[in-house]
PDB file of N, CA and C and ligand atoms in Angstrom:
ATOM      1  N   MET A  30      70.238 107.190  90.996  1.00 44.00           N
ATOM      2  CA  MET A  30      71.225 106.141  91.245  1.00 44.00           C
ATOM      3  C   MET A  30      71.990 106.466  92.532  1.00 44.00           C
ATOM      4  N   THR A  31      72.218 105.499  93.369  1.00 45.00           N
ATOM      5  CA  THR A  31      72.895 105.733  94.638  1.00 45.00           C
ATOM      6  C   THR A  31      74.395 105.694  94.468  1.00 45.00           C
ATOM      7  N   ALA A  32      75.096 106.218  95.469  1.00 49.00           N
ATOM      8  CA  ALA A  32      76.554 106.183  95.424  1.00 49.00           C
ATOM      9  C   ALA A  32      77.054 104.752  95.370  1.00 49.00           C
ATOM     10  N   ALA A  33      76.371 103.859  96.100  1.00 53.00           N
ATOM     11  CA  ALA A  33      76.807 102.457  96.110  1.00 53.00           C
ATOM     12  C   ALA A  33      76.699 101.851  94.715  1.00 53.00           C
ATOM     13  N   ALA A  34      75.638 102.221  93.989  1.00 54.00           N
ATOM     14  CA  ALA A  34      75.469 101.677  92.638  1.00 54.00           C
ATOM     15  C   ALA A  34      76.535 102.210  91.695  1.00 54.00           C
ATOM     16  N   ASP A  35      77.070 103.401  91.978  1.00 70.00           N
ATOM     17  CA  ASP A  35      78.120 103.998  91.162  1.00 70.00           C
ATOM     18  C   ASP A  35      79.507 103.456  91.497  1.00 70.00           C
ATOM     19  N   ALA A  36      79.636 102.776  92.622  1.00 83.00           N
ATOM     20  CA  ALA A  36      80.948 102.336  93.081  1.00 83.00           C
ATOM     21  C   ALA A  36      81.605 101.417  92.059  1.00 83.00           C
ATOM     22  N   ALA A  37      82.895 101.600  91.892  1.00 84.00           N
ATOM     23  CA  ALA A  37      83.645 100.742  90.976  1.00 84.00           C
ATOM     24  C   ALA A  37      83.701  99.330  91.527  1.00 84.00           C
ATOM     25  N   ASP A  38      83.651  98.377  90.635  1.00 87.00           N
ATOM     26  CA  ASP A  38      83.694  96.968  91.027  1.00 87.00           C
ATOM     27  C   ASP A  38      84.432  96.233  89.906  1.00 87.00           C
ATOM     28  N   CYS A  39      85.506  95.566  90.247  1.00 88.00           N
ATOM     29  CA  CYS A  39      86.305  94.878  89.219  1.00 88.00           C
ATOM     30  C   CYS A  39      85.472  93.884  88.411  1.00 88.00           C
ATOM     31  N   ALA A  40      84.426  93.334  89.024  1.00 86.00           N
ATOM     32  CA  ALA A  40      83.597  92.355  88.322  1.00 86.00           C
ATOM     33  C   ALA A  40      82.769  93.005  87.224  1.00 86.00           C
ATOM     34  N   ARG A  41      82.614  94.333  87.288  1.00 88.00           N
ATOM     35  CA  ARG A  41      81.812  95.039  86.287  1.00 88.00           C
ATOM     36  C   ARG A  41      82.636  96.140  85.618  1.00 88.00           C
ATOM     37  N   CYS A  42      83.902  95.873  85.356  1.00 90.00           N
ATOM     38  CA  CYS A  42      84.797  96.888  84.797  1.00 90.00           C
ATOM     39  C   CYS A  42      85.587  96.279  83.638  1.00 90.00           C
ATOM     40  N   ASP A  43      85.985  97.120  82.704  1.00 90.00           N
ATOM     41  CA  ASP A  43      86.795  96.675  81.556  1.00 90.00           C
ATOM     42  C   ASP A  43      88.276  96.631  81.903  1.00 90.00           C
ATOM     43  N   ALA A  44      88.603  96.418  83.175  1.00 94.00           N
ATOM     44  CA  ALA A  44      90.006  96.382  83.608  1.00 94.00           C
ATOM     45  C   ALA A  44      90.723  97.646  83.154  1.00 94.00           C
ATOM     46  N   VAL A  45      90.090  98.766  83.367  1.00 94.00           N
ATOM     47  CA  VAL A  45      90.624 100.047  82.908  1.00 94.00           C
ATOM     48  C   VAL A  45      91.979 100.356  83.544  1.00 94.00           C
ATOM     49  N   CYS A  46      92.171  99.953  84.800  1.00 96.00           N
ATOM     50  CA  CYS A  46      93.463 100.212  85.459  1.00 96.00           C
ATOM     51  C   CYS A  46      94.589  99.459  84.755  1.00 96.00           C
ATOM     52  N   CYS A  47      94.257  98.398  84.043  1.00 97.00           N
ATOM     53  CA  CYS A  47      95.271  97.613  83.347  1.00 97.00           C
ATOM     54  C   CYS A  47      95.664  98.254  82.015  1.00 97.00           C
ATOM     55  N   ARG A  48      95.239  99.498  81.803  1.00 95.00           N
ATOM     56  CA  ARG A  48      95.699 100.308  80.677  1.00 95.00           C
ATOM     57  C   ARG A  48      96.746 101.314  81.130  1.00 95.00           C
ATOM     58  N   LEU A  49      96.963 101.424  82.419  1.00 96.00           N
ATOM     59  CA  LEU A  49      97.924 102.394  82.946  1.00 96.00           C
ATOM     60  C   LEU A  49      99.349 101.846  82.848  1.00 96.00           C
ATOM     61  N   THR A  50     100.306 102.736  82.847  1.00 96.00           N
ATOM     62  CA  THR A  50     101.703 102.307  82.869  1.00 96.00           C
ATOM     63  C   THR A  50     102.015 101.697  84.226  1.00 96.00           C
ATOM     64  N   VAL A  51     102.559 100.498  84.217  1.00 98.00           N
ATOM     65  CA  VAL A  51     102.934  99.804  85.452  1.00 98.00           C
ATOM     66  C   VAL A  51     104.454  99.717  85.509  1.00 98.00           C
ATOM     67  N   VAL A  52     105.050 100.505  86.385  1.00 98.00           N
ATOM     68  CA  VAL A  52     106.496 100.465  86.567  1.00 98.00           C
ATOM     69  C   VAL A  52     106.834  99.274  87.460  1.00 98.00           C
ATOM     70  N   LEU A  53     107.803  98.497  87.016  1.00 98.00           N
ATOM     71  CA  LEU A  53     108.217  97.313  87.782  1.00 98.00           C
ATOM     72  C   LEU A  53     109.326  97.667  88.765  1.00 98.00           C
ATOM     73  N   THR A  54     109.298  97.001  89.909  1.00 97.00           N
ATOM     74  CA  THR A  54     110.355  97.166  90.905  1.00 97.00           C
ATOM     75  C   THR A  54     111.276  95.952  90.830  1.00 97.00           C
ATOM     76  N   PRO A  55     112.470  96.048  91.387  1.00 96.00           N
ATOM     77  CA  PRO A  55     113.374  94.879  91.370  1.00 96.00           C
ATOM     78  C   PRO A  55     112.768  93.667  92.077  1.00 96.00           C
ATOM     79  N   GLN A  56     111.823  93.899  92.971  1.00 96.00           N
ATOM     80  CA  GLN A  56     111.197  92.791  93.696  1.00 96.00           C
ATOM     81  C   GLN A  56     110.130  92.067  92.874  1.00 96.00           C
ATOM     82  N   ASP A  57     109.642  92.699  91.831  1.00 98.00           N
ATOM     83  CA  ASP A  57     108.610  92.063  91.008  1.00 98.00           C
ATOM     84  C   ASP A  57     109.228  90.923  90.197  1.00 98.00           C
ATOM     85  N   THR A  58     108.465  89.856  90.077  1.00 96.00           N
ATOM     86  CA  THR A  58     108.970  88.682  89.361  1.00 96.00           C
ATOM     87  C   THR A  58     107.966  88.232  88.296  1.00 96.00           C
ATOM     88  N   VAL A  59     107.575  89.157  87.450  1.00 97.00           N
ATOM     89  CA  VAL A  59     106.623  88.812  86.396  1.00 97.00           C
ATOM     90  C   VAL A  59     107.368  88.069  85.284  1.00 97.00           C
ATOM     91  N   PRO A  60     106.655  87.211  84.541  1.00 97.00           N
ATOM     92  CA  PRO A  60     107.293  86.515  83.424  1.00 97.00           C
ATOM     93  C   PRO A  60     107.898  87.519  82.441  1.00 97.00           C
ATOM     94  N   ALA A  61     109.072  87.217  81.951  1.00 97.00           N
ATOM     95  CA  ALA A  61     109.820  88.136  81.084  1.00 97.00           C
ATOM     96  C   ALA A  61     109.017  88.533  79.847  1.00 97.00           C
ATOM     97  N   ARG A  62     108.160  87.640  79.362  1.00 97.00           N
ATOM     98  CA  ARG A  62     107.405  87.964  78.134  1.00 97.00           C
ATOM     99  C   ARG A  62     106.398  89.098  78.353  1.00 97.00           C
ATOM    100  N   PHE A  63     106.100  89.397  79.611  1.00 98.00           N
ATOM    101  CA  PHE A  63     105.159  90.484  79.904  1.00 98.00           C
ATOM    102  C   PHE A  63     105.875  91.775  80.307  1.00 98.00           C
ATOM    103  N   ALA A  64     107.178  91.765  80.322  1.00 98.00           N
ATOM    104  CA  ALA A  64     107.937  92.947  80.747  1.00 98.00           C
ATOM    105  C   ALA A  64     108.517  93.659  79.529  1.00 98.00           C
ATOM    106  N   ALA A  65     108.738  94.951  79.690  1.00 97.00           N
ATOM    107  CA  ALA A  65     109.329  95.763  78.622  1.00 97.00           C
ATOM    108  C   ALA A  65     110.203  96.825  79.270  1.00 97.00           C
ATOM    109  N   THR A  66     110.986  97.493  78.446  1.00 97.00           N
ATOM    110  CA  THR A  66     111.825  98.597  78.926  1.00 97.00           C
ATOM    111  C   THR A  66     111.517  99.824  78.094  1.00 97.00           C
ATOM    112  N   THR A  67     111.268 100.933  78.758  1.00 96.00           N
ATOM    113  CA  THR A  67     110.964 102.168  78.025  1.00 96.00           C
ATOM    114  C   THR A  67     112.243 102.719  77.386  1.00 96.00           C
ATOM    115  N   ALA A  68     112.071 103.723  76.532  1.00 96.00           N
ATOM    116  CA  ALA A  68     113.220 104.365  75.883  1.00 96.00           C
ATOM    117  C   ALA A  68     114.160 104.977  76.906  1.00 96.00           C
ATOM    118  N   ARG A  69     113.630 105.276  78.072  1.00 97.00           N
ATOM    119  CA  ARG A  69     114.459 105.849  79.137  1.00 97.00           C
ATOM    120  C   ARG A  69     115.032 104.788  80.070  1.00 97.00           C
ATOM    121  N   GLY A  70     114.818 103.526  79.704  1.00 97.00           N
ATOM    122  CA  GLY A  70     115.414 102.446  80.477  1.00 97.00           C
ATOM    123  C   GLY A  70     114.637 102.027  81.712  1.00 97.00           C
ATOM    124  N   ILE A  71     113.362 102.373  81.768  1.00 97.00           N
ATOM    125  CA  ILE A  71     112.539 102.017  82.930  1.00 97.00           C
ATOM    126  C   ILE A  71     111.815 100.703  82.644  1.00 97.00           C
ATOM    127  N   ALA A  72     111.885  99.771  83.583  1.00 98.00           N
ATOM    128  CA  ALA A  72     111.206  98.484  83.439  1.00 98.00           C
ATOM    129  C   ALA A  72     109.719  98.660  83.720  1.00 98.00           C
ATOM    130  N   VAL A  73     108.905  98.209  82.797  1.00 98.00           N
ATOM    131  CA  VAL A  73     107.452  98.349  82.907  1.00 98.00           C
ATOM    132  C   VAL A  73     106.780  97.062  82.429  1.00 98.00           C
ATOM    133  N   MET A  74     105.489  96.952  82.717  1.00 98.00           N
ATOM    134  CA  MET A  74     104.705  95.885  82.110  1.00 98.00           C
ATOM    135  C   MET A  74     104.495  96.253  80.647  1.00 98.00           C
ATOM    136  N   ALA A  75     104.645  95.279  79.766  1.00 98.00           N
ATOM    137  CA  ALA A  75     104.421  95.522  78.337  1.00 98.00           C
ATOM    138  C   ALA A  75     102.932  95.755  78.101  1.00 98.00           C
ATOM    139  N   ARG A  76     102.631  96.580  77.138  1.00 96.00           N
ATOM    140  CA  ARG A  76     101.238  96.807  76.756  1.00 96.00           C
ATOM    141  C   ARG A  76     101.077  96.491  75.280  1.00 96.00           C
ATOM    142  N   ASP A  77      99.916  95.974  74.943  1.00 94.00           N
ATOM    143  CA  ASP A  77      99.624  95.670  73.550  1.00 94.00           C
ATOM    144  C   ASP A  77      99.153  96.939  72.837  1.00 94.00           C
ATOM    145  N   ALA A  78      99.022  96.865  71.528  1.00 90.00           N
ATOM    146  CA  ALA A  78      98.679  98.051  70.740  1.00 90.00           C
ATOM    147  C   ALA A  78      97.349  98.668  71.156  1.00 90.00           C
ATOM    148  N   ASP A  79      96.460  97.874  71.714  1.00 87.00           N
ATOM    149  CA  ASP A  79      95.166  98.420  72.133  1.00 87.00           C
ATOM    150  C   ASP A  79      95.251  99.113  73.492  1.00 87.00           C
ATOM    151  N   GLY A  80      96.427  99.086  74.108  1.00 91.00           N
ATOM    152  CA  GLY A  80      96.634  99.818  75.349  1.00 91.00           C
ATOM    153  C   GLY A  80      96.568  98.994  76.609  1.00 91.00           C
ATOM    154  N   TRP A  81      95.994  97.787  76.532  1.00 95.00           N
ATOM    155  CA  TRP A  81      95.905  96.976  77.745  1.00 95.00           C
ATOM    156  C   TRP A  81      97.211  96.220  77.992  1.00 95.00           C
ATOM    157  N   CYS A  82      97.464  95.975  79.253  1.00 97.00           N
ATOM    158  CA  CYS A  82      98.634  95.213  79.685  1.00 97.00           C
ATOM    159  C   CYS A  82      98.654  93.859  78.990  1.00 97.00           C
ATOM    160  N   SER A  83      99.830  93.438  78.575  1.00 98.00           N
ATOM    161  CA  SER A  83      99.928  92.169  77.840  1.00 98.00           C
ATOM    162  C   SER A  83      99.649  90.968  78.740  1.00 98.00           C
ATOM    163  N   ALA A  84      99.625  91.175  80.045  1.00 98.00           N
ATOM    164  CA  ALA A  84      99.314  90.057  80.950  1.00 98.00           C
ATOM    165  C   ALA A  84      97.815  89.906  81.190  1.00 98.00           C
ATOM    166  N   LEU A  85      97.024  90.772  80.584  1.00 97.00           N
ATOM    167  CA  LEU A  85      95.575  90.695  80.785  1.00 97.00           C
ATOM    168  C   LEU A  85      94.988  89.561  79.948  1.00 97.00           C
ATOM    169  N   ASP A  86      94.214  88.707  80.582  1.00 95.00           N
ATOM    170  CA  ASP A  86      93.494  87.637  79.888  1.00 95.00           C
ATOM    171  C   ASP A  86      92.285  88.299  79.215  1.00 95.00           C
ATOM    172  N   ARG A  87      92.332  88.453  77.896  1.00 92.00           N
ATOM    173  CA  ARG A  87      91.291  89.200  77.188  1.00 92.00           C
ATOM    174  C   ARG A  87      89.947  88.495  77.178  1.00 92.00           C
ATOM    175  N   SER A  88      89.941  87.179  77.329  1.00 92.00           N
ATOM    176  CA  SER A  88      88.651  86.479  77.291  1.00 92.00           C
ATOM    177  C   SER A  88      87.837  86.755  78.551  1.00 92.00           C
ATOM    178  N   ARG A  89      88.520  87.026  79.655  1.00 91.00           N
ATOM    179  CA  ARG A  89      87.816  87.288  80.913  1.00 91.00           C
ATOM    180  C   ARG A  89      88.074  88.698  81.431  1.00 91.00           C
ATOM    181  N   MET A  90      88.958  89.432  80.784  1.00 91.00           N
ATOM    182  CA  MET A  90      89.375  90.756  81.254  1.00 91.00           C
ATOM    183  C   MET A  90      89.820  90.681  82.713  1.00 91.00           C
ATOM    184  N   ARG A  91      90.671  89.708  82.964  1.00 93.00           N
ATOM    185  CA  ARG A  91      91.236  89.502  84.298  1.00 93.00           C
ATOM    186  C   ARG A  91      92.740  89.310  84.157  1.00 93.00           C
ATOM    187  N   CYS A  92      93.464  89.628  85.204  1.00 96.00           N
ATOM    188  CA  CYS A  92      94.908  89.469  85.210  1.00 96.00           C
ATOM    189  C   CYS A  92      95.273  87.986  85.139  1.00 96.00           C
ATOM    190  N   SER A  93      96.124  87.642  84.191  1.00 97.00           N
ATOM    191  CA  SER A  93      96.510  86.238  84.031  1.00 97.00           C
ATOM    192  C   SER A  93      97.641  85.843  84.988  1.00 97.00           C
ATOM    193  N   ILE A  94      98.206  86.836  85.671  1.00 98.00           N
ATOM    194  CA  ILE A  94      99.291  86.552  86.625  1.00 98.00           C
ATOM    195  C   ILE A  94      98.941  87.139  87.992  1.00 98.00           C
ATOM    196  N   TYR A  95      97.662  87.079  88.329  1.00 96.00           N
ATOM    197  CA  TYR A  95      97.152  87.783  89.510  1.00 96.00           C
ATOM    198  C   TYR A  95      97.967  87.477  90.769  1.00 96.00           C
ATOM    199  N   ALA A  96      98.262  86.211  91.007  1.00 96.00           N
ATOM    200  CA  ALA A  96      98.995  85.850  92.228  1.00 96.00           C
ATOM    201  C   ALA A  96     100.418  86.396  92.216  1.00 96.00           C
ATOM    202  N   ASN A  97     100.891  86.725  91.035  1.00 97.00           N
ATOM    203  CA  ASN A  97     102.272  87.183  90.869  1.00 97.00           C
ATOM    204  C   ASN A  97     102.330  88.599  90.291  1.00 97.00           C
ATOM    205  N   ARG A  98     101.235  89.340  90.429  1.00 98.00           N
ATOM    206  CA  ARG A  98     101.162  90.683  89.817  1.00 98.00           C
ATOM    207  C   ARG A  98     102.130  91.637  90.512  1.00 98.00           C
ATOM    208  N   PRO A  99     102.534  92.687  89.787  1.00 98.00           N
ATOM    209  CA  PRO A  99     103.508  93.630  90.341  1.00 98.00           C
ATOM    210  C   PRO A  99     102.972  94.382  91.567  1.00 98.00           C
ATOM    211  N   GLU A 100     103.892  94.929  92.317  1.00 98.00           N
ATOM    212  CA  GLU A 100     103.542  95.671  93.529  1.00 98.00           C
ATOM    213  C   GLU A 100     102.615  96.852  93.212  1.00 98.00           C
ATOM    214  N   VAL A 101     102.889  97.546  92.119  1.00 97.00           N
ATOM    215  CA  VAL A 101     102.040  98.686  91.741  1.00 97.00           C
ATOM    216  C   VAL A 101     100.592  98.237  91.591  1.00 97.00           C
ATOM    217  N   CYS A 102     100.379  97.095  90.980  1.00 97.00           N
ATOM    218  CA  CYS A 102      99.015  96.590  90.794  1.00 97.00           C
ATOM    219  C   CYS A 102      98.400  96.199  92.139  1.00 97.00           C
ATOM    220  N   ARG A 103      99.200  95.654  93.015  1.00 97.00           N
ATOM    221  CA  ARG A 103      98.682  95.264  94.340  1.00 97.00           C
ATOM    222  C   ARG A 103      98.228  96.473  95.139  1.00 97.00           C
ATOM    223  N   ARG A 104      98.883  97.586  94.919  1.00 96.00           N
ATOM    224  CA  ARG A 104      98.564  98.793  95.694  1.00 96.00           C
ATOM    225  C   ARG A 104      97.406  99.592  95.118  1.00 96.00           C
ATOM    226  N   PHE A 105      96.993  99.290  93.910  1.00 96.00           N
ATOM    227  CA  PHE A 105      95.935 100.074  93.274  1.00 96.00           C
ATOM    228  C   PHE A 105      94.613  99.814  93.996  1.00 96.00           C
ATOM    229  N   ALA A 106      94.018 100.870  94.499  1.00 95.00           N
ATOM    230  CA  ALA A 106      92.806 100.723  95.325  1.00 95.00           C
ATOM    231  C   ALA A 106      91.540 100.785  94.477  1.00 95.00           C
ATOM    232  N   MET A 107      90.807  99.673  94.455  1.00 94.00           N
ATOM    233  CA  MET A 107      89.534  99.654  93.751  1.00 94.00           C
ATOM    234  C   MET A 107      88.607 100.713  94.338  1.00 94.00           C
ATOM    235  N   ASP A 108      88.028 101.507  93.478  1.00 94.00           N
ATOM    236  CA  ASP A 108      87.100 102.585  93.835  1.00 94.00           C
ATOM    237  C   ASP A 108      87.780 103.709  94.607  1.00 94.00           C
ATOM    238  N   GLY A 109      89.106 103.734  94.587  1.00 95.00           N
ATOM    239  CA  GLY A 109      89.829 104.869  95.156  1.00 95.00           C
ATOM    240  C   GLY A 109      89.790 106.032  94.174  1.00 95.00           C
ATOM    241  N   PRO A 110      90.334 107.181  94.550  1.00 95.00           N
ATOM    242  CA  PRO A 110      90.287 108.360  93.676  1.00 95.00           C
ATOM    243  C   PRO A 110      90.908 108.122  92.297  1.00 95.00           C
ATOM    244  N   TYR A 111      92.025 107.439  92.235  1.00 95.00           N
ATOM    245  CA  TYR A 111      92.682 107.199  90.940  1.00 95.00           C
ATOM    246  C   TYR A 111      91.840 106.252  90.089  1.00 95.00           C
ATOM    247  N   CYS A 112      91.316 105.223  90.710  1.00 95.00           N
ATOM    248  CA  CYS A 112      90.434 104.275  90.014  1.00 95.00           C
ATOM    249  C   CYS A 112      89.246 105.017  89.414  1.00 95.00           C
ATOM    250  N   ARG A 113      88.611 105.852  90.211  1.00 95.00           N
ATOM    251  CA  ARG A 113      87.435 106.577  89.718  1.00 95.00           C
ATOM    252  C   ARG A 113      87.821 107.536  88.597  1.00 95.00           C
ATOM    253  N   ALA A 114      88.998 108.158  88.711  1.00 95.00           N
ATOM    254  CA  ALA A 114      89.435 109.111  87.685  1.00 95.00           C
ATOM    255  C   ALA A 114      89.704 108.408  86.350  1.00 95.00           C
ATOM    256  N   VAL A 115      90.379 107.292  86.384  1.00 94.00           N
ATOM    257  CA  VAL A 115      90.692 106.620  85.115  1.00 94.00           C
ATOM    258  C   VAL A 115      89.442 106.005  84.498  1.00 94.00           C
ATOM    259  N   ARG A 116      88.514 105.568  85.348  1.00 94.00           N
ATOM    260  CA  ARG A 116      87.243 105.047  84.812  1.00 94.00           C
ATOM    261  C   ARG A 116      86.448 106.174  84.146  1.00 94.00           C
ATOM    262  N   ALA A 117      86.445 107.344  84.762  1.00 94.00           N
ATOM    263  CA  ALA A 117      85.718 108.474  84.184  1.00 94.00           C
ATOM    264  C   ALA A 117      86.342 108.875  82.852  1.00 94.00           C
ATOM    265  N   ASP A 118      87.675 108.902  82.781  1.00 93.00           N
ATOM    266  CA  ASP A 118      88.369 109.247  81.546  1.00 93.00           C
ATOM    267  C   ASP A 118      88.047 108.215  80.461  1.00 93.00           C
ATOM    268  N   TYR A 119      88.050 106.963  80.830  1.00 93.00           N
ATOM    269  CA  TYR A 119      87.759 105.882  79.883  1.00 93.00           C
ATOM    270  C   TYR A 119      86.339 106.032  79.325  1.00 93.00           C
ATOM    271  N   ARG A 120      85.378 106.265  80.214  1.00 92.00           N
ATOM    272  CA  ARG A 120      83.987 106.428  79.773  1.00 92.00           C
ATOM    273  C   ARG A 120      83.863 107.639  78.839  1.00 92.00           C
ATOM    274  N   GLU A 121      84.567 108.696  79.155  1.00 93.00           N
ATOM    275  CA  GLU A 121      84.524 109.911  78.333  1.00 93.00           C
ATOM    276  C   GLU A 121      85.092 109.640  76.941  1.00 93.00           C
ATOM    277  N   ARG A 122      86.201 108.926  76.892  1.00 91.00           N
ATOM    278  CA  ARG A 122      86.811 108.604  75.595  1.00 91.00           C
ATOM    279  C   ARG A 122      85.855 107.769  74.750  1.00 91.00           C
ATOM    280  N   ILE A 123      85.229 106.788  75.369  1.00 91.00           N
ATOM    281  CA  ILE A 123      84.295 105.932  74.627  1.00 91.00           C
ATOM    282  C   ILE A 123      83.124 106.777  74.128  1.00 91.00           C
ATOM    283  N   ALA A 124      82.580 107.607  75.008  1.00 93.00           N
ATOM    284  CA  ALA A 124      81.417 108.420  74.650  1.00 93.00           C
ATOM    285  C   ALA A 124      81.741 109.380  73.510  1.00 93.00           C
ATOM    286  N   ARG A 125      82.968 109.892  73.486  1.00 92.00           N
ATOM    287  CA  ARG A 125      83.364 110.871  72.464  1.00 92.00           C
ATOM    288  C   ARG A 125      84.019 110.217  71.254  1.00 92.00           C
ATOM    289  N   GLY A 126      84.142 108.902  71.279  1.00 90.00           N
ATOM    290  CA  GLY A 126      84.718 108.202  70.133  1.00 90.00           C
ATOM    291  C   GLY A 126      86.203 108.416  69.975  1.00 90.00           C
ATOM    292  N   ILE A 127      86.880 108.711  71.085  1.00 87.00           N
ATOM    293  CA  ILE A 127      88.325 108.919  71.024  1.00 87.00           C
ATOM    294  C   ILE A 127      89.018 107.558  71.007  1.00 87.00           C
ATOM    295  N   PRO A 128      89.885 107.322  70.026  1.00 79.00           N
ATOM    296  CA  PRO A 128      90.543 106.016  69.919  1.00 79.00           C
ATOM    297  C   PRO A 128      91.332 105.678  71.176  1.00 79.00           C
ATOM    298  N   LEU A 129      91.279 104.396  71.551  1.00 79.00           N
ATOM    299  CA  LEU A 129      91.985 103.927  72.735  1.00 79.00           C
ATOM    300  C   LEU A 129      93.361 103.368  72.392  1.00 79.00           C
ATOM    301  N   LEU A 130      93.635 103.223  71.087  1.00 72.00           N
ATOM    302  CA  LEU A 130      94.883 102.590  70.670  1.00 72.00           C
ATOM    303  C   LEU A 130      96.091 103.401  71.091  1.00 72.00           C
ATOM    304  N   LEU A 131      97.178 102.717  71.390  1.00 65.00           N
ATOM    305  CA  LEU A 131      98.414 103.390  71.775  1.00 65.00           C
ATOM    306  C   LEU A 131      99.156 103.929  70.569  1.00 65.00           C
ATOM    307  N   HIS A 132      99.077 103.176  69.444  1.00 51.00           N
ATOM    308  CA  HIS A 132      99.887 103.551  68.281  1.00 51.00           C
ATOM    309  C   HIS A 132      99.003 103.987  67.123  1.00 51.00           C
TER     310      HIS A 132
HETATM  311  S1  SF4 B  29      99.936  92.772  85.744  1.00 97.51           S
HETATM  312 FE1  SF4 B  29      97.812  92.115  85.916  1.00 97.51          FE
HETATM  313  S2  SF4 B  29      96.831  93.571  87.335  1.00 97.51           S
HETATM  314 FE2  SF4 B  29      98.773  94.501  86.626  1.00 97.51          FE
HETATM  315  S3  SF4 B  29      98.211  95.782  84.853  1.00 97.51           S
HETATM  316 FE3  SF4 B  29      98.812  93.748  84.068  1.00 97.51          FE
HETATM  317  S4  SF4 B  29      96.895  92.574  83.880  1.00 97.51           S
HETATM  318 FE4  SF4 B  29      96.497  94.355  85.233  1.00 97.51          FE
END
């Protein structure tokens, strides 16, 4: 398999980056129903019990607020080192049967 074939591509991914904690900035204007506050008072994107961001459209595994997504999401580089690391961790968890649930 070539490196190009291994490259991450959002069209062929389970939106794994949308399982990460997304800290909101004061400039972000996401709908309030998708926002949450941590126990330490940090504004973040809410996540559902399965770990994915609550703004993720589960039928298509695509961001439902893409045009209005937070700055952190805009900066996330597809196929960058962090993207590759979280994809590798996700694949490992699936292969080893490690539950993905948050709670
Ligand atoms: S706001 Fe959109 S791009 Fe950002 S984590 Fe949620 S679903 Fe993914």
